PDB file of C-alpha atoms in Angstrom:
ATOM      1  CA  MET A   1      45.573 -32.664 -19.102  1.00 78.00           C
ATOM      2  CA  CYS A   2      49.242 -31.963 -17.750  1.00 96.00           C
ATOM      3  CA  THR A   3      49.820 -32.061 -14.334  1.00 98.00           C
ATOM      4  CA  VAL A   4      51.891 -29.673 -12.165  1.00 98.00           C
ATOM      5  CA  VAL A   5      52.447 -29.636  -8.223  1.00 98.00           C
ATOM      6  CA  ILE A   6      54.962 -27.270  -6.952  1.00 98.00           C
ATOM      7  CA  ASP A   7      56.681 -26.226  -3.548  1.00 98.00           C
ATOM      8  CA  PHE A   8      56.706 -22.283  -3.466  1.00 97.00           C
ATOM      9  CA  THR A   9      57.667 -21.170  -0.215  1.00 95.00           C
ATOM     10  CA  ASP A  10      57.610 -17.889   1.759  1.00 92.00           C
ATOM     11  CA  THR A  11      61.608 -16.951   0.930  1.00 91.00           C
ATOM     12  CA  GLY A  12      59.733 -16.779  -3.209  1.00 92.00           C
ATOM     13  CA  GLU A  13      61.745 -19.751  -4.138  1.00 95.00           C
ATOM     14  CA  ALA A  14      60.027 -22.787  -5.871  1.00 97.00           C
ATOM     15  CA  ARG A  15      59.901 -26.293  -6.810  1.00 97.00           C
ATOM     16  CA  LEU A  16      57.974 -27.946  -9.623  1.00 97.00           C
ATOM     17  CA  LEU A  17      57.589 -31.423 -11.028  1.00 98.00           C
ATOM     18  CA  ALA A  18      55.510 -30.926 -14.491  1.00 98.00           C
ATOM     19  CA  VAL A  19      54.280 -33.500 -16.324  1.00 98.00           C
ATOM     20  CA  ARG A  20      53.236 -32.896 -20.154  1.00 97.00           C
ATOM     21  CA  ASP A  21      50.222 -34.757 -21.674  1.00 96.00           C
ATOM     22  CA  GLU A  22      50.476 -34.310 -25.821  1.00 96.00           C
ATOM     23  CA  ASP A  23      49.818 -36.121 -28.563  1.00 95.00           C
ATOM     24  CA  PRO A  24      52.503 -38.885 -29.556  1.00 95.00           C
ATOM     25  CA  LEU A  25      52.688 -37.411 -33.060  1.00 95.00           C
ATOM     26  CA  ARG A  26      52.847 -33.589 -32.776  1.00 94.00           C
ATOM     27  CA  GLU A  27      56.953 -33.398 -32.731  1.00 96.00           C
ATOM     28  CA  TRP A  28      58.690 -31.364 -30.039  1.00 96.00           C
ATOM     29  CA  ASP A  29      61.886 -30.971 -28.878  1.00 97.00           C
ATOM     30  CA  ALA A  30      63.722 -30.840 -25.251  1.00 97.00           C
ATOM     31  CA  LEU A  31      64.954 -28.278 -23.136  1.00 97.00           C
ATOM     32  CA  GLY A  32      66.924 -25.566 -25.146  1.00 97.00           C
ATOM     33  CA  GLU A  33      67.735 -22.340 -25.778  1.00 98.00           C
ATOM     34  CA  TRP A  34      65.237 -22.382 -29.326  1.00 98.00           C
ATOM     35  CA  TRP A  35      64.423 -18.904 -29.437  1.00 98.00           C
ATOM     36  CA  PRO A  36      68.029 -16.820 -29.360  1.00 97.00           C
ATOM     37  CA  ASP A  37      66.621 -13.899 -31.499  1.00 96.00           C
ATOM     38  CA  ALA A  38      63.283 -13.338 -30.160  1.00 96.00           C
ATOM     39  CA  HIS A  39      63.757 -14.663 -26.784  1.00 97.00           C
ATOM     40  CA  PRO A  40      67.562 -15.420 -25.882  1.00 97.00           C
ATOM     41  CA  GLY A  41      68.769 -16.952 -23.312  1.00 97.00           C
ATOM     42  CA  VAL A  42      65.122 -18.648 -22.503  1.00 98.00           C
ATOM     43  CA  ILE A  43      65.156 -22.276 -22.365  1.00 98.00           C
ATOM     44  CA  GLY A  44      62.418 -24.274 -23.257  1.00 98.00           C
ATOM     45  CA  ILE A  45      60.498 -27.406 -24.436  1.00 98.00           C
ATOM     46  CA  ARG A  46      59.441 -26.875 -28.301  1.00 97.00           C
ATOM     47  CA  ASP A  47      56.693 -26.926 -29.642  1.00 96.00           C
ATOM     48  CA  ARG A  48      58.408 -27.454 -33.057  1.00 96.00           C
ATOM     49  CA  ARG A  49      54.589 -26.843 -35.067  1.00 93.00           C
ATOM     50  CA  ALA A  50      53.852 -23.788 -33.657  1.00 93.00           C
ATOM     51  CA  GLY A  51      57.128 -22.966 -32.082  1.00 95.00           C
ATOM     52  CA  GLY A  52      56.049 -21.775 -28.928  1.00 96.00           C
ATOM     53  CA  ALA A  53      56.994 -23.620 -25.110  1.00 97.00           C
ATOM     54  CA  TRP A  54      54.874 -26.146 -23.046  1.00 97.00           C
ATOM     55  CA  LEU A  55      57.555 -24.952 -20.572  1.00 98.00           C
ATOM     56  CA  ALA A  56      60.144 -22.767 -20.376  1.00 98.00           C
ATOM     57  CA  ALA A  57      62.408 -20.606 -18.643  1.00 98.00           C
ATOM     58  CA  ASN A  58      64.452 -17.149 -18.362  1.00 97.00           C
ATOM     59  CA  PRO A  59      67.677 -17.902 -15.828  1.00 96.00           C
ATOM     60  CA  ALA A  60      68.822 -14.693 -15.714  1.00 95.00           C
ATOM     61  CA  GLU A  61      65.433 -12.754 -14.265  1.00 95.00           C
ATOM     62  CA  ARG A  62      64.846 -16.362 -12.215  1.00 96.00           C
ATOM     63  CA  ARG A  63      61.333 -16.324 -14.264  1.00 97.00           C
ATOM     64  CA  ILE A  64      59.560 -19.712 -15.165  1.00 98.00           C
ATOM     65  CA  ALA A  65      56.287 -20.487 -16.440  1.00 98.00           C
ATOM     66  CA  VAL A  66      54.659 -23.982 -17.799  1.00 98.00           C
ATOM     67  CA  LEU A  67      51.024 -24.334 -19.599  1.00 97.00           C
ATOM     68  CA  LEU A  68      48.428 -26.865 -19.053  1.00 96.00           C
ATOM     69  CA  ASN A  69      44.933 -27.026 -20.709  1.00 92.00           C
ATOM     70  CA  ARG A  70      41.337 -26.395 -19.646  1.00 89.00           C
ATOM     71  CA  ALA A  71      38.247 -26.531 -20.968  1.00 79.00           C
ATOM     72  CA  ASP A  72      36.689 -23.714 -22.844  1.00 69.00           C
ATOM     73  CA  LEU A  73      33.415 -22.072 -24.289  1.00 62.00           C
ATOM     74  CA  LEU A  74      35.059 -19.914 -27.067  1.00 59.00           C
ATOM     75  CA  ASP A  75      33.005 -20.407 -30.379  1.00 57.00           C
ATOM     76  CA  ALA A  76      35.841 -19.899 -32.889  1.00 57.00           C
ATOM     77  CA  PRO A  77      37.441 -22.084 -36.035  1.00 60.00           C
ATOM     78  CA  GLU A  78      40.236 -23.917 -35.407  1.00 62.00           C
ATOM     79  CA  ASP A  79      42.306 -22.171 -37.963  1.00 61.00           C
ATOM     80  CA  GLU A  80      41.308 -18.922 -36.173  1.00 65.00           C
ATOM     81  CA  VAL A  81      42.527 -19.417 -32.957  1.00 70.00           C
ATOM     82  CA  HIS A  82      46.075 -18.639 -31.746  1.00 79.00           C
ATOM     83  CA  SER A  83      49.030 -20.922 -30.653  1.00 84.00           C
ATOM     84  CA  ARG A  84      48.928 -20.514 -26.423  1.00 90.00           C
ATOM     85  CA  GLY A  85      53.101 -21.532 -26.640  1.00 91.00           C
ATOM     86  CA  GLY A  86      53.563 -17.842 -27.077  1.00 93.00           C
ATOM     87  CA  LEU A  87      52.328 -17.168 -23.469  1.00 94.00           C
ATOM     88  CA  VAL A  88      55.009 -19.138 -21.967  1.00 97.00           C
ATOM     89  CA  LEU A  89      57.663 -17.303 -23.700  1.00 97.00           C
ATOM     90  CA  GLU A  90      56.417 -13.825 -22.752  1.00 95.00           C
ATOM     91  CA  ALA A  91      55.390 -14.668 -19.167  1.00 96.00           C
ATOM     92  CA  VAL A  92      59.196 -15.469 -18.706  1.00 97.00           C
ATOM     93  CA  GLU A  93      59.837 -12.561 -20.395  1.00 96.00           C
ATOM     94  CA  GLY A  94      57.827 -10.623 -17.421  1.00 95.00           C
ATOM     95  CA  ARG A  95      54.981  -9.828 -19.965  1.00 92.00           C
ATOM     96  CA  ARG A  96      51.355 -10.644 -19.683  1.00 87.00           C
ATOM     97  CA  PRO A  97      48.291 -10.569 -22.037  1.00 84.00           C
ATOM     98  CA  ILE A  98      47.256  -7.000 -22.641  1.00 78.00           C
ATOM     99  CA  ASP A  99      43.996  -8.322 -24.253  1.00 77.00           C
ATOM    100  CA  LEU A 100      41.910 -10.993 -23.954  1.00 79.00           C
ATOM    101  CA  PRO A 101      43.398 -14.393 -25.704  1.00 81.00           C
ATOM    102  CA  HIS A 102      42.306 -15.338 -28.639  1.00 81.00           C
ATOM    103  CA  THR A 103      43.037 -19.338 -28.120  1.00 84.00           C
ATOM    104  CA  HIS A 104      41.762 -21.580 -26.210  1.00 84.00           C
ATOM    105  CA  GLY A 105      41.573 -22.761 -22.357  1.00 89.00           C
ATOM    106  CA  PHE A 106      44.660 -22.766 -20.561  1.00 93.00           C
ATOM    107  CA  ASN A 107      46.154 -22.417 -17.025  1.00 96.00           C
ATOM    108  CA  LEU A 108      49.795 -20.798 -17.170  1.00 97.00           C
ATOM    109  CA  LEU A 109      51.749 -20.935 -13.986  1.00 98.00           C
ATOM    110  CA  GLN A 110      54.506 -18.368 -13.365  1.00 97.00           C
ATOM    111  CA  VAL A 111      56.931 -18.209 -11.300  1.00 97.00           C
ATOM    112  CA  SER A 112      59.309 -14.780 -10.813  1.00 95.00           C
ATOM    113  CA  PRO A 113      60.490 -12.686  -8.441  1.00 92.00           C
ATOM    114  CA  GLU A 114      57.491 -10.849  -7.642  1.00 92.00           C
ATOM    115  CA  GLY A 115      55.861 -14.239  -6.685  1.00 95.00           C
ATOM    116  CA  ALA A 116      53.360 -17.119  -7.817  1.00 97.00           C
ATOM    117  CA  GLU A 117      50.347 -17.491  -9.931  1.00 97.00           C
ATOM    118  CA  VAL A 118      48.278 -19.035 -12.023  1.00 98.00           C
ATOM    119  CA  LEU A 119      46.569 -16.686 -14.966  1.00 96.00           C
ATOM    120  CA  SER A 120      43.227 -18.845 -16.020  1.00 95.00           C
ATOM    121  CA  TRP A 121      41.380 -18.653 -19.437  1.00 90.00           C
ATOM    122  CA  ASN A 122      38.016 -20.503 -20.387  1.00 88.00           C
ATOM    123  CA  GLY A 123      37.442 -18.594 -23.332  1.00 83.00           C
ATOM    124  CA  VAL A 124      35.816 -15.869 -21.870  1.00 86.00           C
ATOM    125  CA  GLU A 125      36.928 -14.607 -18.394  1.00 90.00           C
ATOM    126  CA  LEU A 126      40.546 -14.049 -17.603  1.00 93.00           C
ATOM    127  CA  ARG A 127      41.471 -14.437 -14.092  1.00 94.00           C
ATOM    128  CA  THR A 128      44.269 -14.570 -11.570  1.00 96.00           C
ATOM    129  CA  THR A 129      45.016 -16.752  -8.834  1.00 97.00           C
ATOM    130  CA  PRO A 130      47.859 -16.105  -5.942  1.00 97.00           C
ATOM    131  CA  VAL A 131      49.746 -19.540  -5.497  1.00 98.00           C
ATOM    132  CA  THR A 132      50.373 -19.035  -1.947  1.00 97.00           C
ATOM    133  CA  PRO A 133      53.352 -20.267   0.472  1.00 97.00           C
ATOM    134  CA  GLY A 134      53.364 -24.563   0.328  1.00 97.00           C
ATOM    135  CA  VAL A 135      52.867 -27.234  -1.913  1.00 98.00           C
ATOM    136  CA  HIS A 136      50.227 -26.684  -4.633  1.00 98.00           C
ATOM    137  CA  MET A 137      48.885 -28.686  -7.163  1.00 98.00           C
ATOM    138  CA  ILE A 138      46.952 -28.214 -11.035  1.00 98.00           C
ATOM    139  CA  ALA A 139      45.783 -29.420 -13.892  1.00 96.00           C
ATOM    140  CA  HIS A 140      43.062 -29.041 -16.533  1.00 94.00           C
ATOM    141  CA  ASP A 141      40.678 -26.886 -13.281  1.00 94.00           C
ATOM    142  CA  ASP A 142      41.916 -24.500 -10.483  1.00 96.00           C
ATOM    143  CA  LEU A 143      44.708 -24.628  -8.262  1.00 97.00           C
ATOM    144  CA  ASP A 144      43.807 -27.600  -5.813  1.00 98.00           C
ATOM    145  CA  ASP A 145      40.410 -27.756  -7.301  1.00 97.00           C
ATOM    146  CA  PRO A 146      39.215 -31.582  -5.468  1.00 96.00           C
ATOM    147  CA  ALA A 147      36.830 -32.372  -8.549  1.00 95.00           C
ATOM    148  CA  THR A 148      40.155 -33.288 -10.190  1.00 96.00           C
ATOM    149  CA  ALA A 149      40.758 -36.866  -9.079  1.00 97.00           C
ATOM    150  CA  ARG A 150      44.389 -36.645  -9.218  1.00 97.00           C
ATOM    151  CA  ILE A 151      43.916 -33.210  -7.026  1.00 98.00           C
ATOM    152  CA  ALA A 152      41.800 -35.484  -4.370  1.00 98.00           C
ATOM    153  CA  GLU A 153      44.013 -38.500  -4.596  1.00 98.00           C
ATOM    154  CA  TRP A 154      47.765 -37.026  -4.699  1.00 98.00           C
ATOM    155  CA  LEU A 155      47.648 -33.316  -3.123  1.00 98.00           C
ATOM    156  CA  PRO A 156      47.642 -34.722   0.322  1.00 98.00           C
ATOM    157  CA  ARG A 157      50.164 -36.830  -0.317  1.00 98.00           C
ATOM    158  CA  PHE A 158      52.888 -34.344  -2.101  1.00 98.00           C
ATOM    159  CA  ARG A 159      51.990 -31.849   1.030  1.00 98.00           C
ATOM    160  CA  ALA A 160      53.061 -34.735   3.634  1.00 98.00           C
ATOM    161  CA  GLU A 161      56.306 -35.328   1.556  1.00 97.00           C
ATOM    162  CA  ARG A 162      56.929 -31.120   1.230  1.00 96.00           C
ATOM    163  CA  PRO A 163      61.191 -31.037   0.419  1.00 92.00           C
ATOM    164  CA  ARG A 164      63.035 -29.651   3.246  1.00 87.00           C
ATOM    165  CA  ALA A 165      64.281 -26.025   2.084  1.00 81.00           C
ATOM    166  CA  ASP A 166      67.813 -27.329   2.570  1.00 81.00           C
ATOM    167  CA  ALA A 167      67.742 -30.333   0.385  1.00 85.00           C
ATOM    168  CA  GLU A 168      70.090 -30.215  -2.387  1.00 85.00           C
ATOM    169  CA  GLN A 169      68.304 -33.307  -3.646  1.00 92.00           C
ATOM    170  CA  TRP A 170      64.727 -31.942  -3.122  1.00 95.00           C
ATOM    171  CA  TRP A 171      63.078 -34.598  -6.024  1.00 96.00           C
ATOM    172  CA  PRO A 172      63.398 -38.437  -4.346  1.00 96.00           C
ATOM    173  CA  ALA A 173      60.331 -38.601  -2.795  1.00 96.00           C
ATOM    174  CA  TRP A 174      58.152 -36.947  -5.262  1.00 97.00           C
ATOM    175  CA  LEU A 175      59.273 -39.138  -8.056  1.00 97.00           C
ATOM    176  CA  GLU A 176      58.409 -41.874  -5.549  1.00 96.00           C
ATOM    177  CA  LEU A 177      55.450 -40.442  -5.577  1.00 97.00           C
ATOM    178  CA  LEU A 178      54.957 -40.254  -9.358  1.00 97.00           C
ATOM    179  CA  ALA A 179      55.965 -43.876  -9.418  1.00 96.00           C
ATOM    180  CA  GLN A 180      53.463 -44.836  -6.936  1.00 96.00           C
ATOM    181  CA  SER A 181      50.548 -42.937  -9.496  1.00 95.00           C
ATOM    182  CA  ALA A 182      52.219 -45.014 -12.357  1.00 95.00           C
ATOM    183  CA  GLU A 183      51.080 -48.074 -10.703  1.00 95.00           C
ATOM    184  CA  LEU A 184      47.401 -47.025 -12.030  1.00 96.00           C
ATOM    185  CA  PRO A 185      46.380 -47.462 -14.916  1.00 95.00           C
ATOM    186  CA  ALA A 186      47.023 -44.602 -17.438  1.00 93.00           C
ATOM    187  CA  GLU A 187      42.921 -44.380 -18.142  1.00 93.00           C
ATOM    188  CA  ASP A 188      42.367 -43.808 -14.437  1.00 95.00           C
ATOM    189  CA  ASP A 189      41.110 -40.271 -13.630  1.00 94.00           C
ATOM    190  CA  ARG A 190      43.225 -40.279 -10.237  1.00 96.00           C
ATOM    191  CA  ALA A 191      46.392 -41.453 -12.893  1.00 96.00           C
ATOM    192  CA  ILE A 192      49.139 -38.596 -13.111  1.00 97.00           C
ATOM    193  CA  ILE A 193      50.875 -40.304 -15.855  1.00 97.00           C
ATOM    194  CA  ARG A 194      47.955 -40.313 -18.206  1.00 95.00           C
ATOM    195  CA  ASP A 195      46.262 -42.071 -21.652  1.00 94.00           C
ATOM    196  CA  ASN A 196      43.623 -39.485 -22.301  1.00 91.00           C
ATOM    197  CA  ARG A 197      42.442 -41.307 -25.280  1.00 92.00           C
ATOM    198  CA  SER A 198      39.531 -42.830 -23.531  1.00 88.00           C
ATOM    199  CA  HIS A 199      38.540 -39.549 -21.946  1.00 87.00           C
ATOM    200  CA  GLY A 200      37.880 -38.139 -25.866  1.00 87.00           C
ATOM    201  CA  TYR A 201      41.672 -36.851 -26.340  1.00 88.00           C
ATOM    202  CA  PRO A 202      44.241 -38.149 -28.205  1.00 92.00           C
ATOM    203  CA  THR A 203      47.119 -37.084 -25.513  1.00 94.00           C
ATOM    204  CA  LEU A 204      49.425 -38.945 -23.131  1.00 96.00           C
ATOM    205  CA  SER A 205      51.933 -38.672 -20.791  1.00 97.00           C
ATOM    206  CA  LEU A 206      55.473 -37.731 -22.743  1.00 97.00           C
ATOM    207  CA  LEU A 207      57.785 -36.692 -20.491  1.00 97.00           C
ATOM    208  CA  TYR A 208      58.184 -34.731 -17.211  1.00 98.00           C
ATOM    209  CA  CYS A 209      60.275 -31.637 -15.973  1.00 98.00           C
ATOM    210  CA  LEU A 210      61.824 -30.961 -12.553  1.00 98.00           C
ATOM    211  CA  ALA A 211      62.447 -27.611 -11.952  1.00 97.00           C
ATOM    212  CA  ALA A 212      63.991 -25.289  -8.797  1.00 96.00           C
ATOM    213  CA  VAL A 213      63.778 -21.324  -8.801  1.00 96.00           C
ATOM    214  CA  THR A 214      66.469 -20.094  -5.902  1.00 93.00           C
ATOM    215  CA  ALA A 215      68.349 -17.238  -5.001  1.00 91.00           C
ATOM    216  CA  ASP A 216      70.761 -18.869  -7.033  1.00 90.00           C
ATOM    217  CA  GLY A 217      68.894 -19.010 -10.152  1.00 93.00           C
ATOM    218  CA  ILE A 218      67.045 -21.874 -11.895  1.00 96.00           C
ATOM    219  CA  ARG A 219      68.020 -25.857 -12.705  1.00 96.00           C
ATOM    220  CA  LEU A 220      66.059 -27.630 -14.827  1.00 97.00           C
ATOM    221  CA  HIS A 221      66.055 -31.424 -15.573  1.00 96.00           C
ATOM    222  CA  ASP A 222      63.333 -32.920 -18.591  1.00 97.00           C
ATOM    223  CA  VAL A 223      62.960 -36.880 -18.719  1.00 97.00           C
ATOM    224  CA  ALA A 224      61.200 -38.375 -22.080  1.00 97.00           C
ATOM    225  CA  LEU A 225      58.924 -41.373 -21.695  1.00 97.00           C
ATOM    226  CA  ALA A 226      60.574 -44.236 -23.787  1.00 96.00           C
ATOM    227  CA  GLN A 227      56.821 -45.549 -24.094  1.00 96.00           C
ATOM    228  CA  PRO A 228      54.114 -42.605 -23.932  1.00 96.00           C
ATOM    229  CA  GLY A 229      51.760 -42.405 -21.056  1.00 95.00           C
ATOM    230  CA  HIS A 230      54.087 -45.101 -19.275  1.00 95.00           C
ATOM    231  CA  LEU A 231      56.679 -44.571 -16.559  1.00 96.00           C
ATOM    232  CA  SER A 232      59.549 -47.097 -16.544  1.00 92.00           C
ATOM    233  CA  PRO A 233      61.808 -47.918 -13.411  1.00 88.00           C
ATOM    234  CA  ASN A 234      65.183 -46.271 -15.076  1.00 87.00           C
ATOM    235  CA  GLU A 235      63.159 -43.193 -15.446  1.00 87.00           C
ATOM    236  CA  ARG A 236      62.311 -42.398 -11.823  1.00 82.00           C
TER     237      ARG A 236
END
């Protein structure tokens, strides 16, 4: 149940605040070039178990992608379902799924020189939603879905704090909003820094990543949370 806030401009630039929710027992690696043979130059957050990425960037091509889980209607044994992390690595190489993916549901947010979009899969239908200029938010349902409590609560505030196009340090106001959201109980459905165990999932917020895609390239910064599901003052 990850969360991403994106500011996409009419000039094709983008700024992202992405929060990752995952099982704390599932090991992962911070930003790095973990795929030098298969994906040279690609930087990302690696899932050690399956080898794919939650978020990845291809600076040479100014592409970035981040994966969010969503509910699905796929009826298949767990050992027959493919990992979703490979889709992120393919996306930053400019490749889309050729066939319907044999994975659990996902939202795949992609930013490239061609534009920005969300590729959504619910186990039955694969569809694409363009990301128009402006500030948007996505979690486990549709883009800007008002039925998602954290989107209804926080999207208007992120839009009110849209970074200036010429701002070198564009993130302080958004991190302040993230800190304000962390004052909610982590189990609250409006929370962005989350503890999803009360909702039936073993996942908690483990890290957040800031990313900027401009004409000059891609800048990335990740911060791991010392205590899953909690944001401390020195992590803001």
